[in-house]
Amino acid sequence: MILPGATIGILGGGQLGRMLAIAAAQLGYRCHAYDPNPGSGAAEVCAEFTCAPWIDRNALGLFAAACDVVTFEFENVLAGPLAAIPPGKLWPPVKALEVAQDRLHEKAFAESCGGRPAPYAAVDSAEDLAAAIERIGTPGILKTRREGYDGKGQWRIDSPRDAEGLRLPGPNLIYEGFIHFAAEFSVILVRGADGEVRFWDSPHNVHRSGILTTSALPAPPAVVEQVPAARALAGRIAEALDYVGVMTCEFFATDAGPVFNEMAPRVHNSGHWTIEGAETSQFENHVRAICGLPLGDSRTVAPRVAMENLIGRDVERASAILAEPGAHLHLYGKAEAREGRKMGHVTRIGR
């Protein structure tokens, strides 16, 4: 057990790391962020900050030596250099990072745990893409296997003609068949070092231009009836990875049952509502799990909860939001409100 007063290392300096550090401070921990970006939002609320490249094994080793436990706030951290962090000091384990970093491996891993992803195929050339389209059909989405988030690194293909003359950005792509679904939802769980698992209620997620817009509870019946099967799969994935911490799996609710979309081995945007909407937030329970503390109650505390991302110029509504009863505003300290950039979120608690 890692007791309050110890230092938690956070790989990544974005808003998730920022909120992790805030939750850790409430429990009496110090945080040390590591990020190549000198403008790290997490660094603003951490006791210490290391600004160094992901490939700098020496800097990672010194960072790890200064921390009692290390975690990460996004999955695009390079896995190889993390060998500089001693085994048992990094949670979730590196294997979870390796699986989630590659969409092809991720879907195959979910299948090995009994999950059902959308039909998919590896694409390394124009010929591979043509063969994938012939086998899977259209519409579909061509994606980079690694990196890419919030709609980046994705190209929709509505007919075989769309693929003709398409300049592929390189090899290591994946083509996924389009899924007809009633709703999107996520399963957010926390798993302790002793194997105890707790789930939060699954929110109904709505995306716009590939970016999560809202996560709301209660979810519609189409989601609620598929949550047990989705939870069972997420639990098997966590067990197979010997997972410790918060993990999120995203699903499509379809006529044939839940279809696995992707996993995030970290706290997740669709769980931001838990800060005010649950007995224990995803951020606090992640800290509890990686430090070996008892897990907190994950029950929802209000009949209606809705989280809305503030994207780009949405942040200009901040003053109006503060005047709303039951609205809880979180801004991430980002100076430039670019299109598609998450500037903050608001959670509305309703009776």
PDB file of C-alpha atoms in Angstrom, residues 17 35 43 46 49 59 80 87 103 133 154 165 179 193-194 198 226 245 273 306 315 328 333 336 339:
ATOM      1  CA  GLY A  17      -3.471  14.200 -15.861  1.00  0.00           C
ATOM      2  CA  ASP A  35       5.497  15.351 -20.736  1.00  0.00           C
ATOM      3  CA  ALA A  43       2.125  20.562 -14.600  1.00  0.00           C
ATOM      4  CA  CYS A  46       1.548  19.135  -9.852  1.00  0.00           C
ATOM      5  CA  PHE A  49       7.291  18.474 -13.639  1.00  0.00           C
ATOM      6  CA  ALA A  59      14.987  11.070 -17.988  1.00  0.00           C
ATOM      7  CA  GLY A  80       9.429   0.632 -25.296  1.00  0.00           C
ATOM      8  CA  PRO A  87       8.219  -3.732 -12.852  1.00  0.00           C
ATOM      9  CA  ARG A 103      -6.197  -0.940 -33.240  1.00  0.00           C
ATOM     10  CA  ILE A 133     -13.551  -3.388 -49.189  1.00  0.00           C
ATOM     11  CA  GLN A 154      -9.722   8.517 -40.084  1.00  0.00           C
ATOM     12  CA  GLY A 165      -6.755   7.095 -56.146  1.00  0.00           C
ATOM     13  CA  ILE A 179     -21.878  -0.552 -37.813  1.00  0.00           C
ATOM     14  CA  ALA A 193      -4.593  -4.912  -7.211  1.00  0.00           C
ATOM     15  CA  ASP A 194      -6.569  -7.601  -5.361  1.00  0.00           C
ATOM     16  CA  ARG A 198     -16.398  -1.895  -9.612  1.00  0.00           C
ATOM     17  CA  GLN A 226     -26.837  -4.397 -23.302  1.00  0.00           C
ATOM     18  CA  GLY A 245      -6.735   1.224 -12.298  1.00  0.00           C
ATOM     19  CA  TRP A 273     -19.489  13.126 -15.067  1.00  0.00           C
ATOM     20  CA  ALA A 306     -25.131  14.996 -18.211  1.00  0.00           C
ATOM     21  CA  VAL A 315     -15.550  28.016 -23.786  1.00  0.00           C
ATOM     22  CA  HIS A 328     -20.387  22.338 -12.544  1.00  0.00           C
ATOM     23  CA  GLY A 333      -6.264  26.108 -18.489  1.00  0.00           C
ATOM     24  CA  GLU A 336      -5.943  28.991 -27.335  1.00  0.00           C
ATOM     25  CA  GLU A 339     -11.530  24.359 -33.470  1.00  0.00           C
TER      26      GLU A 339
END
